[in-house]
Amino acid sequence: MMKIKNSIVFFLIAITMNFESVSQEIGLQLYSLRNEMKDDVEGTLQKIQSWGISNIEEGNGGTHGYSIQDYKALLNKNQLKIVSVSGSYEDFRDNPEKIISKAKAYGAKYAVCFWIPHNDTIFTIKETKAAIDVFNKAGKKLKDAGITLAYHPHGYEFRPYKKGLLMDHMIESAQHFTFEMDVYWFAHPGENPIEWLRRYPDKFKLMHLKDCKKGVKGNLNGTSDVETNVVLGMGQINIAAIVAEAVKIQIDYLFIEDESSKAVKQIPQSLKFLQSSLDK
């Protein structure tokens, strides 16, 4: 094999080789296929394998009615591995041991919280400080167990605070937790994901790759129509440039996520985009 001179070239070659060489980097957020999983768990897992994906991030779907032993057997049968589990804010706050147990059951190195409870669209420094306390305390326990806690912002954290934003304060106060950047939810409220990656290159360890239909106006509420999710590279987010920056700072996992009703059709196209965009 030709000598790999830098991580971006490595990423390109590995994609061309059906992701085998970057099994530790590329994955799928399983929430993308939540509807399919309800109807046919085994068939959906087979489909994921057929796409050349091996790493999975859990999407709050549990084991879909299977015992954890049987569910793990299905994952193993399809050469799939859950590398990142999820947990509710309440579990991180009140029962982090529950999340540790789940992560260890799968051999996952990450546990993600996707939402901070708040009143309607009102998110303030009060909720921010409470979340920082929860994540630092739980993160310390998870860290001692060999697991990294990551918080996934959803857009409502980008409100002004002092000379920056609530998001700045949260990142700068994170002692025992890290972050998962969903590029859609950074761009939706008007932020530039690349600028955030460059501002805090050591704070983001996971990423959701999700594009937004052109012309969609964002907000600070953390809400949007899932049908605005489009094939990577077809929307208004500069996915190729973001991926290049993510590889540069060595983000561990890049999870494709597509919440739309067209996910099954769009995910393979998004995979092809990643290959073609880096093959220029």
PDB file of C-alpha atoms in Angstrom:
ATOM      1  CA  MET A   1       0.000   0.000   0.000  1.00  0.00           C
ATOM      2  CA  MET A   2       1.227   3.493  -0.744  1.00  0.00           C
ATOM      3  CA  LYS A   3       2.754   5.443   2.124  1.00  0.00           C
ATOM      4  CA  ILE A   4       0.225   7.519   4.032  1.00  0.00           C
ATOM      5  CA  LYS A   5       1.547  11.057   4.341  1.00  0.00           C
ATOM      6  CA  ASN A   6      -1.251  12.657   6.300  1.00  0.00           C
ATOM      7  CA  SER A   7      -4.544  11.803   7.962  1.00  0.00           C
ATOM      8  CA  ILE A   8      -6.721  13.316   5.225  1.00  0.00           C
ATOM      9  CA  VAL A   9      -5.136  11.115   2.558  1.00  0.00           C
ATOM     10  CA  PHE A  10      -5.564   8.163   4.917  1.00  0.00           C
ATOM     11  CA  PHE A  11      -9.227   9.033   5.331  1.00  0.00           C
ATOM     12  CA  LEU A  12      -9.735   9.185   1.561  1.00  0.00           C
ATOM     13  CA  ILE A  13      -8.031   5.889   0.846  1.00  0.00           C
ATOM     14  CA  ALA A  14      -9.907   4.148   3.642  1.00  0.00           C
ATOM     15  CA  ILE A  15     -13.264   5.337   2.336  1.00  0.00           C
ATOM     16  CA  THR A  16     -12.356   4.027  -1.118  1.00  0.00           C
ATOM     17  CA  MET A  17     -11.620   0.684   0.552  1.00  0.00           C
ATOM     18  CA  ASN A  18     -15.158   0.442   1.953  1.00  0.00           C
ATOM     19  CA  PHE A  19     -14.210   2.018   5.315  1.00  0.00           C
ATOM     20  CA  GLU A  20     -12.219  -0.974   6.488  1.00  0.00           C
ATOM     21  CA  SER A  21      -9.153   1.037   7.435  1.00  0.00           C
ATOM     22  CA  VAL A  22     -11.065   3.692   9.346  1.00  0.00           C
ATOM     23  CA  SER A  23     -13.318   1.452  11.396  1.00  0.00           C
ATOM     24  CA  GLN A  24     -12.443   3.607  14.368  1.00  0.00           C
ATOM     25  CA  GLU A  25     -13.575   6.814  12.669  1.00  0.00           C
ATOM     26  CA  ILE A  26     -16.729   6.349  10.588  1.00  0.00           C
ATOM     27  CA  GLY A  27     -20.097   5.395  12.039  1.00  0.00           C
ATOM     28  CA  LEU A  28     -23.851   5.804  11.949  1.00  0.00           C
ATOM     29  CA  GLN A  29     -26.162   7.368  14.523  1.00  0.00           C
ATOM     30  CA  LEU A  30     -28.805   4.656  14.831  1.00  0.00           C
ATOM     31  CA  TYR A  31     -31.589   7.185  15.417  1.00  0.00           C
ATOM     32  CA  SER A  32     -31.426   7.704  11.655  1.00  0.00           C
ATOM     33  CA  LEU A  33     -33.115   4.330  11.218  1.00  0.00           C
ATOM     34  CA  ARG A  34     -35.482   4.493  14.196  1.00  0.00           C
ATOM     35  CA  ASN A  35     -38.533   3.760  12.046  1.00  0.00           C
ATOM     36  CA  GLU A  36     -36.889   0.836  10.266  1.00  0.00           C
ATOM     37  CA  MET A  37     -35.675  -0.617  13.567  1.00  0.00           C
ATOM     38  CA  LYS A  38     -39.260  -0.694  14.857  1.00  0.00           C
ATOM     39  CA  ASP A  39     -40.317  -2.954  11.974  1.00  0.00           C
ATOM     40  CA  ASP A  40     -37.255  -5.111  11.272  1.00  0.00           C
ATOM     41  CA  VAL A  41     -34.292  -4.988  13.639  1.00  0.00           C
ATOM     42  CA  GLU A  42     -32.233  -7.735  12.051  1.00  0.00           C
ATOM     43  CA  GLY A  43     -32.904  -6.598   8.487  1.00  0.00           C
ATOM     44  CA  THR A  44     -31.965  -3.029   9.364  1.00  0.00           C
ATOM     45  CA  LEU A  45     -28.696  -4.119  10.959  1.00  0.00           C
ATOM     46  CA  GLN A  46     -27.942  -6.161   7.844  1.00  0.00           C
ATOM     47  CA  LYS A  47     -28.564  -3.091   5.717  1.00  0.00           C
ATOM     48  CA  ILE A  48     -26.109  -1.045   7.785  1.00  0.00           C
ATOM     49  CA  GLN A  49     -23.470  -3.729   7.323  1.00  0.00           C
ATOM     50  CA  SER A  50     -24.138  -3.768   3.564  1.00  0.00           C
ATOM     51  CA  TRP A  51     -23.257  -0.066   3.476  1.00  0.00           C
ATOM     52  CA  GLY A  52     -19.800  -0.849   4.848  1.00  0.00           C
ATOM     53  CA  ILE A  53     -20.413   0.705   8.264  1.00  0.00           C
ATOM     54  CA  SER A  54     -19.267  -1.076  11.407  1.00  0.00           C
ATOM     55  CA  ASN A  55     -19.460   1.550  14.176  1.00  0.00           C
ATOM     56  CA  ILE A  56     -22.806   2.504  15.703  1.00  0.00           C
ATOM     57  CA  GLU A  57     -23.873   5.224  18.082  1.00  0.00           C
ATOM     58  CA  GLU A  58     -26.923   4.276  20.103  1.00  0.00           C
ATOM     59  CA  GLY A  59     -29.892   6.597  19.683  1.00  0.00           C
ATOM     60  CA  ASN A  60     -31.922   6.081  22.870  1.00  0.00           C
ATOM     61  CA  GLY A  61     -33.623   3.074  21.283  1.00  0.00           C
ATOM     62  CA  GLY A  62     -32.481   0.528  23.819  1.00  0.00           C
ATOM     63  CA  THR A  63     -32.319  -3.086  22.656  1.00  0.00           C
ATOM     64  CA  HIS A  64     -35.551  -2.885  20.645  1.00  0.00           C
ATOM     65  CA  GLY A  65     -37.291  -5.622  22.608  1.00  0.00           C
ATOM     66  CA  TYR A  66     -34.353  -8.039  22.647  1.00  0.00           C
ATOM     67  CA  SER A  67     -32.399  -9.062  25.701  1.00  0.00           C
ATOM     68  CA  ILE A  68     -29.037  -7.351  25.707  1.00  0.00           C
ATOM     69  CA  GLN A  69     -27.367 -10.715  25.075  1.00  0.00           C
ATOM     70  CA  ASP A  70     -29.525 -11.398  22.007  1.00  0.00           C
ATOM     71  CA  TYR A  71     -29.155  -7.835  20.765  1.00  0.00           C
ATOM     72  CA  LYS A  72     -25.378  -8.006  21.055  1.00  0.00           C
ATOM     73  CA  ALA A  73     -25.470 -11.305  19.180  1.00  0.00           C
ATOM     74  CA  LEU A  74     -27.337  -9.605  16.318  1.00  0.00           C
ATOM     75  CA  LEU A  75     -24.791  -6.800  16.281  1.00  0.00           C
ATOM     76  CA  ASN A  76     -21.918  -9.269  16.239  1.00  0.00           C
ATOM     77  CA  LYS A  77     -23.574 -11.308  13.484  1.00  0.00           C
ATOM     78  CA  ASN A  78     -23.596  -8.191  11.320  1.00  0.00           C
ATOM     79  CA  GLN A  79     -20.100  -7.083  12.369  1.00  0.00           C
ATOM     80  CA  LEU A  80     -21.486  -3.995  14.094  1.00  0.00           C
ATOM     81  CA  LYS A  81     -20.227  -2.456  17.316  1.00  0.00           C
ATOM     82  CA  ILE A  82     -21.857   0.150  19.542  1.00  0.00           C
ATOM     83  CA  VAL A  83     -18.974   2.493  20.299  1.00  0.00           C
ATOM     84  CA  SER A  84     -21.061   5.266  21.866  1.00  0.00           C
ATOM     85  CA  VAL A  85     -24.109   4.851  24.106  1.00  0.00           C
ATOM     86  CA  SER A  86     -26.662   7.450  25.140  1.00  0.00           C
ATOM     87  CA  GLY A  87     -28.281   8.430  28.401  1.00  0.00           C
ATOM     88  CA  SER A  88     -30.864  10.906  29.603  1.00  0.00           C
ATOM     89  CA  TYR A  89     -29.898  14.029  31.506  1.00  0.00           C
ATOM     90  CA  GLU A  90     -31.702  12.592  34.514  1.00  0.00           C
ATOM     91  CA  ASP A  91     -29.651   9.383  34.362  1.00  0.00           C
ATOM     92  CA  PHE A  92     -26.386  11.300  34.159  1.00  0.00           C
ATOM     93  CA  ARG A  93     -27.540  13.380  37.115  1.00  0.00           C
ATOM     94  CA  ASP A  94     -29.117  10.698  39.320  1.00  0.00           C
ATOM     95  CA  ASN A  95     -27.791   7.341  38.173  1.00  0.00           C
ATOM     96  CA  PRO A  96     -24.521   7.535  36.215  1.00  0.00           C
ATOM     97  CA  GLU A  97     -23.825   3.950  37.267  1.00  0.00           C
ATOM     98  CA  LYS A  98     -26.674   2.875  34.973  1.00  0.00           C
ATOM     99  CA  ILE A  99     -24.919   4.496  32.015  1.00  0.00           C
ATOM    100  CA  ILE A 100     -21.553   3.047  33.004  1.00  0.00           C
ATOM    101  CA  SER A 101     -23.108  -0.417  33.117  1.00  0.00           C
ATOM    102  CA  LYS A 102     -24.625  -0.021  29.659  1.00  0.00           C
ATOM    103  CA  ALA A 103     -21.396   1.302  28.145  1.00  0.00           C
ATOM    104  CA  LYS A 104     -19.415  -1.570  29.613  1.00  0.00           C
ATOM    105  CA  ALA A 105     -21.946  -4.098  28.340  1.00  0.00           C
ATOM    106  CA  TYR A 106     -21.242  -2.926  24.792  1.00  0.00           C
ATOM    107  CA  GLY A 107     -17.584  -2.122  25.270  1.00  0.00           C
ATOM    108  CA  ALA A 108     -18.334   1.502  24.359  1.00  0.00           C
ATOM    109  CA  LYS A 109     -15.816   4.196  25.185  1.00  0.00           C
ATOM    110  CA  TYR A 110     -18.278   7.113  24.945  1.00  0.00           C
ATOM    111  CA  ALA A 111     -21.595   8.006  26.572  1.00  0.00           C
ATOM    112  CA  VAL A 112     -23.547  10.961  25.182  1.00  0.00           C
ATOM    113  CA  CYS A 113     -26.246  13.221  26.576  1.00  0.00           C
ATOM    114  CA  PHE A 114     -28.365  14.737  23.795  1.00  0.00           C
ATOM    115  CA  TRP A 115     -30.568  17.191  25.668  1.00  0.00           C
ATOM    116  CA  ILE A 116     -30.649  19.484  28.702  1.00  0.00           C
ATOM    117  CA  PRO A 117     -34.197  19.964  30.064  1.00  0.00           C
ATOM    118  CA  HIS A 118     -35.435  23.550  30.001  1.00  0.00           C
ATOM    119  CA  ASN A 119     -38.680  25.482  29.904  1.00  0.00           C
ATOM    120  CA  ASP A 120     -40.000  25.638  26.335  1.00  0.00           C
ATOM    121  CA  THR A 121     -37.476  27.757  24.388  1.00  0.00           C
ATOM    122  CA  ILE A 122     -36.005  29.417  27.476  1.00  0.00           C
ATOM    123  CA  PHE A 123     -32.410  28.365  28.123  1.00  0.00           C
ATOM    124  CA  THR A 124     -30.348  30.512  30.486  1.00  0.00           C
ATOM    125  CA  ILE A 125     -27.145  30.570  32.504  1.00  0.00           C
ATOM    126  CA  LYS A 126     -29.100  28.819  35.298  1.00  0.00           C
ATOM    127  CA  GLU A 127     -29.676  25.698  33.192  1.00  0.00           C
ATOM    128  CA  THR A 128     -26.157  25.967  31.799  1.00  0.00           C
ATOM    129  CA  LYS A 129     -24.498  25.997  35.221  1.00  0.00           C
ATOM    130  CA  ALA A 130     -26.674  23.153  36.442  1.00  0.00           C
ATOM    131  CA  ALA A 131     -25.711  21.064  33.403  1.00  0.00           C
ATOM    132  CA  ILE A 132     -22.017  21.821  33.848  1.00  0.00           C
ATOM    133  CA  ASP A 133     -22.240  20.569  37.430  1.00  0.00           C
ATOM    134  CA  VAL A 134     -24.106  17.418  36.361  1.00  0.00           C
ATOM    135  CA  PHE A 135     -21.709  16.621  33.532  1.00  0.00           C
ATOM    136  CA  ASN A 136     -18.556  17.285  35.546  1.00  0.00           C
ATOM    137  CA  LYS A 137     -19.708  15.075  38.424  1.00  0.00           C
ATOM    138  CA  ALA A 138     -20.977  12.272  36.202  1.00  0.00           C
ATOM    139  CA  GLY A 139     -18.037  12.692  33.837  1.00  0.00           C
ATOM    140  CA  LYS A 140     -15.594  12.076  36.675  1.00  0.00           C
ATOM    141  CA  LYS A 141     -17.326   8.818  37.560  1.00  0.00           C
ATOM    142  CA  LEU A 142     -17.441   7.726  33.930  1.00  0.00           C
ATOM    143  CA  LYS A 143     -13.815   8.697  33.412  1.00  0.00           C
ATOM    144  CA  ASP A 144     -12.781   6.551  36.386  1.00  0.00           C
ATOM    145  CA  ALA A 145     -14.577   3.666  34.648  1.00  0.00           C
ATOM    146  CA  GLY A 146     -12.758   4.273  31.352  1.00  0.00           C
ATOM    147  CA  ILE A 147     -15.661   6.007  29.613  1.00  0.00           C
ATOM    148  CA  THR A 148     -15.836   9.558  28.253  1.00  0.00           C
ATOM    149  CA  LEU A 149     -18.983  11.630  28.733  1.00  0.00           C
ATOM    150  CA  ALA A 150     -19.844  13.859  25.780  1.00  0.00           C
ATOM    151  CA  TYR A 151     -22.562  16.481  25.565  1.00  0.00           C
ATOM    152  CA  HIS A 152     -24.334  17.031  22.227  1.00  0.00           C
ATOM    153  CA  PRO A 153     -25.483  20.683  21.839  1.00  0.00           C
ATOM    154  CA  HIS A 154     -28.770  21.289  20.026  1.00  0.00           C
ATOM    155  CA  GLY A 155     -28.651  24.982  19.187  1.00  0.00           C
ATOM    156  CA  TYR A 156     -30.269  26.604  22.219  1.00  0.00           C
ATOM    157  CA  GLU A 157     -26.860  26.938  23.912  1.00  0.00           C
ATOM    158  CA  PHE A 158     -25.697  29.718  21.567  1.00  0.00           C
ATOM    159  CA  ARG A 159     -27.348  32.593  23.434  1.00  0.00           C
ATOM    160  CA  PRO A 160     -25.219  35.556  24.567  1.00  0.00           C
ATOM    161  CA  TYR A 161     -23.465  35.373  27.919  1.00  0.00           C
ATOM    162  CA  LYS A 162     -20.935  37.973  29.126  1.00  0.00           C
ATOM    163  CA  LYS A 163     -18.417  38.486  26.285  1.00  0.00           C
ATOM    164  CA  GLY A 164     -19.269  35.241  24.561  1.00  0.00           C
ATOM    165  CA  LEU A 165     -22.049  32.671  24.483  1.00  0.00           C
ATOM    166  CA  LEU A 166     -23.465  30.133  26.914  1.00  0.00           C
ATOM    167  CA  MET A 167     -21.753  27.518  24.737  1.00  0.00           C
ATOM    168  CA  ASP A 168     -18.362  29.128  25.356  1.00  0.00           C
ATOM    169  CA  HIS A 169     -18.978  29.081  29.098  1.00  0.00           C
ATOM    170  CA  MET A 170     -19.968  25.418  29.021  1.00  0.00           C
ATOM    171  CA  ILE A 171     -16.930  24.370  26.998  1.00  0.00           C
ATOM    172  CA  GLU A 172     -14.525  26.400  29.123  1.00  0.00           C
ATOM    173  CA  SER A 173     -16.031  24.935  32.311  1.00  0.00           C
ATOM    174  CA  ALA A 174     -15.856  21.315  31.143  1.00  0.00           C
ATOM    175  CA  GLN A 175     -13.364  19.536  33.391  1.00  0.00           C
ATOM    176  CA  HIS A 176     -14.523  15.942  33.110  1.00  0.00           C
ATOM    177  CA  PHE A 177     -16.538  15.864  29.922  1.00  0.00           C
ATOM    178  CA  THR A 178     -16.148  16.595  26.245  1.00  0.00           C
ATOM    179  CA  PHE A 179     -18.485  17.414  23.341  1.00  0.00           C
ATOM    180  CA  GLU A 180     -20.087  15.871  20.302  1.00  0.00           C
ATOM    181  CA  MET A 181     -20.561  18.393  17.509  1.00  0.00           C
ATOM    182  CA  ASP A 182     -23.654  17.949  15.390  1.00  0.00           C
ATOM    183  CA  VAL A 183     -22.762  20.187  12.462  1.00  0.00           C
ATOM    184  CA  TYR A 184     -26.445  20.774  11.679  1.00  0.00           C
ATOM    185  CA  TRP A 185     -27.155  22.062  15.188  1.00  0.00           C
ATOM    186  CA  PHE A 186     -24.125  24.321  15.156  1.00  0.00           C
ATOM    187  CA  ALA A 187     -24.960  25.782  11.751  1.00  0.00           C
ATOM    188  CA  HIS A 188     -28.729  26.047  12.338  1.00  0.00           C
ATOM    189  CA  PRO A 189     -28.468  28.876  14.903  1.00  0.00           C
ATOM    190  CA  GLY A 190     -26.024  30.689  12.624  1.00  0.00           C
ATOM    191  CA  GLU A 191     -22.676  29.434  13.908  1.00  0.00           C
ATOM    192  CA  ASN A 192     -19.727  28.271  11.805  1.00  0.00           C
ATOM    193  CA  PRO A 193     -18.749  24.721  12.854  1.00  0.00           C
ATOM    194  CA  ILE A 194     -15.210  25.127  11.544  1.00  0.00           C
ATOM    195  CA  GLU A 195     -14.620  28.210  13.691  1.00  0.00           C
ATOM    196  CA  TRP A 196     -15.709  26.293  16.781  1.00  0.00           C
ATOM    197  CA  LEU A 197     -13.441  23.356  15.936  1.00  0.00           C
ATOM    198  CA  ARG A 198     -10.523  25.739  15.578  1.00  0.00           C
ATOM    199  CA  ARG A 199     -11.396  27.698  18.721  1.00  0.00           C
ATOM    200  CA  TYR A 200     -11.611  24.551  20.869  1.00  0.00           C
ATOM    201  CA  PRO A 201      -9.646  21.847  19.004  1.00  0.00           C
ATOM    202  CA  ASP A 202      -9.285  19.629  22.084  1.00  0.00           C
ATOM    203  CA  LYS A 203     -12.911  19.772  23.212  1.00  0.00           C
ATOM    204  CA  PHE A 204     -14.691  17.878  20.436  1.00  0.00           C
ATOM    205  CA  LYS A 205     -14.207  14.104  20.258  1.00  0.00           C
ATOM    206  CA  LEU A 206     -17.323  13.038  18.345  1.00  0.00           C
ATOM    207  CA  MET A 207     -19.256  14.473  15.408  1.00  0.00           C
ATOM    208  CA  HIS A 208     -22.633  14.074  13.714  1.00  0.00           C
ATOM    209  CA  LEU A 209     -22.494  14.732   9.978  1.00  0.00           C
ATOM    210  CA  LYS A 210     -25.890  16.040   8.915  1.00  0.00           C
ATOM    211  CA  ASP A 211     -26.678  18.521   6.131  1.00  0.00           C
ATOM    212  CA  CYS A 212     -29.511  21.063   5.918  1.00  0.00           C
ATOM    213  CA  LYS A 213     -31.663  21.889   2.915  1.00  0.00           C
ATOM    214  CA  LYS A 214     -30.655  25.134   1.220  1.00  0.00           C
ATOM    215  CA  GLY A 215     -32.660  28.196   2.183  1.00  0.00           C
ATOM    216  CA  VAL A 216     -33.742  26.931   5.598  1.00  0.00           C
ATOM    217  CA  LYS A 217     -33.662  29.642   8.275  1.00  0.00           C
ATOM    218  CA  GLY A 218     -32.447  28.562  11.677  1.00  0.00           C
ATOM    219  CA  ASN A 219     -33.254  29.507  15.242  1.00  0.00           C
ATOM    220  CA  LEU A 220     -31.951  29.281  18.802  1.00  0.00           C
ATOM    221  CA  ASN A 221     -34.683  26.933  19.970  1.00  0.00           C
ATOM    222  CA  GLY A 222     -33.140  23.560  19.117  1.00  0.00           C
ATOM    223  CA  THR A 223     -36.071  22.732  16.858  1.00  0.00           C
ATOM    224  CA  SER A 224     -36.313  22.079  13.122  1.00  0.00           C
ATOM    225  CA  ASP A 225     -38.236  19.985  10.605  1.00  0.00           C
ATOM    226  CA  VAL A 226     -36.419  16.656  10.193  1.00  0.00           C
ATOM    227  CA  GLU A 227     -37.332  16.706   6.498  1.00  0.00           C
ATOM    228  CA  THR A 228     -34.773  19.507   6.060  1.00  0.00           C
ATOM    229  CA  ASN A 229     -32.080  16.806   6.429  1.00  0.00           C
ATOM    230  CA  VAL A 230     -30.592  16.198   2.980  1.00  0.00           C
ATOM    231  CA  VAL A 231     -27.786  14.152   1.437  1.00  0.00           C
ATOM    232  CA  LEU A 232     -24.386  15.353   2.615  1.00  0.00           C
ATOM    233  CA  GLY A 233     -23.064  17.951   0.209  1.00  0.00           C
ATOM    234  CA  MET A 234     -26.497  18.828  -1.181  1.00  0.00           C
ATOM    235  CA  GLY A 235     -27.377  21.365   1.493  1.00  0.00           C
ATOM    236  CA  GLN A 236     -26.156  24.657   2.882  1.00  0.00           C
ATOM    237  CA  ILE A 237     -23.487  23.284   5.252  1.00  0.00           C
ATOM    238  CA  ASN A 238     -19.908  22.967   4.026  1.00  0.00           C
ATOM    239  CA  ILE A 239     -19.585  19.307   4.978  1.00  0.00           C
ATOM    240  CA  ALA A 240     -16.363  18.585   3.079  1.00  0.00           C
ATOM    241  CA  ALA A 241     -14.477  21.432   4.774  1.00  0.00           C
ATOM    242  CA  ILE A 242     -15.815  20.452   8.188  1.00  0.00           C
ATOM    243  CA  VAL A 243     -14.757  16.826   7.702  1.00  0.00           C
ATOM    244  CA  ALA A 244     -11.270  17.927   6.675  1.00  0.00           C
ATOM    245  CA  GLU A 245     -10.993  20.009   9.865  1.00  0.00           C
ATOM    246  CA  ALA A 246     -12.379  17.161  11.973  1.00  0.00           C
ATOM    247  CA  VAL A 247      -9.770  14.766  10.588  1.00  0.00           C
ATOM    248  CA  LYS A 248      -7.071  17.376  11.152  1.00  0.00           C
ATOM    249  CA  ILE A 249      -7.860  17.662  14.872  1.00  0.00           C
ATOM    250  CA  GLN A 250      -8.368  13.882  15.117  1.00  0.00           C
ATOM    251  CA  ILE A 251     -12.000  13.644  16.162  1.00  0.00           C
ATOM    252  CA  ASP A 252     -12.510  10.003  17.113  1.00  0.00           C
ATOM    253  CA  TYR A 253     -15.812   9.196  15.409  1.00  0.00           C
ATOM    254  CA  LEU A 254     -17.697  10.809  12.553  1.00  0.00           C
ATOM    255  CA  PHE A 255     -21.280   9.581  12.729  1.00  0.00           C
ATOM    256  CA  ILE A 256     -23.555  10.119   9.751  1.00  0.00           C
ATOM    257  CA  GLU A 257     -27.024  11.093  10.943  1.00  0.00           C
ATOM    258  CA  ASP A 258     -30.108  11.581   8.799  1.00  0.00           C
ATOM    259  CA  GLU A 259     -33.370  12.068  10.677  1.00  0.00           C
ATOM    260  CA  SER A 260     -35.566  12.438   7.588  1.00  0.00           C
ATOM    261  CA  SER A 261     -38.051   9.922   6.211  1.00  0.00           C
ATOM    262  CA  LYS A 262     -35.651   9.452   3.275  1.00  0.00           C
ATOM    263  CA  ALA A 263     -32.747   8.260   5.418  1.00  0.00           C
ATOM    264  CA  VAL A 264     -32.482   4.777   3.889  1.00  0.00           C
ATOM    265  CA  LYS A 265     -32.114   6.279   0.428  1.00  0.00           C
ATOM    266  CA  GLN A 266     -29.974   9.228   1.451  1.00  0.00           C
ATOM    267  CA  ILE A 267     -27.406   7.564   3.726  1.00  0.00           C
ATOM    268  CA  PRO A 268     -25.651   5.606   0.919  1.00  0.00           C
ATOM    269  CA  GLN A 269     -25.558   8.801  -1.152  1.00  0.00           C
ATOM    270  CA  SER A 270     -24.011  10.633   1.776  1.00  0.00           C
ATOM    271  CA  LEU A 271     -21.337   7.953   2.027  1.00  0.00           C
ATOM    272  CA  LYS A 272     -20.542   8.397  -1.670  1.00  0.00           C
ATOM    273  CA  PHE A 273     -20.277  12.151  -1.170  1.00  0.00           C
ATOM    274  CA  LEU A 274     -17.631  11.696   1.500  1.00  0.00           C
ATOM    275  CA  GLN A 275     -15.559   9.678  -0.944  1.00  0.00           C
ATOM    276  CA  SER A 276     -15.989  11.949  -3.965  1.00  0.00           C
ATOM    277  CA  SER A 277     -15.501  15.204  -2.048  1.00  0.00           C
ATOM    278  CA  LEU A 278     -12.146  14.067  -0.692  1.00  0.00           C
ATOM    279  CA  ASP A 279     -11.096  12.579  -4.031  1.00  0.00           C
ATOM    280  CA  LYS A 280     -10.534  16.002  -5.604  1.00  0.00           C
TER     281      LYS A 280
END
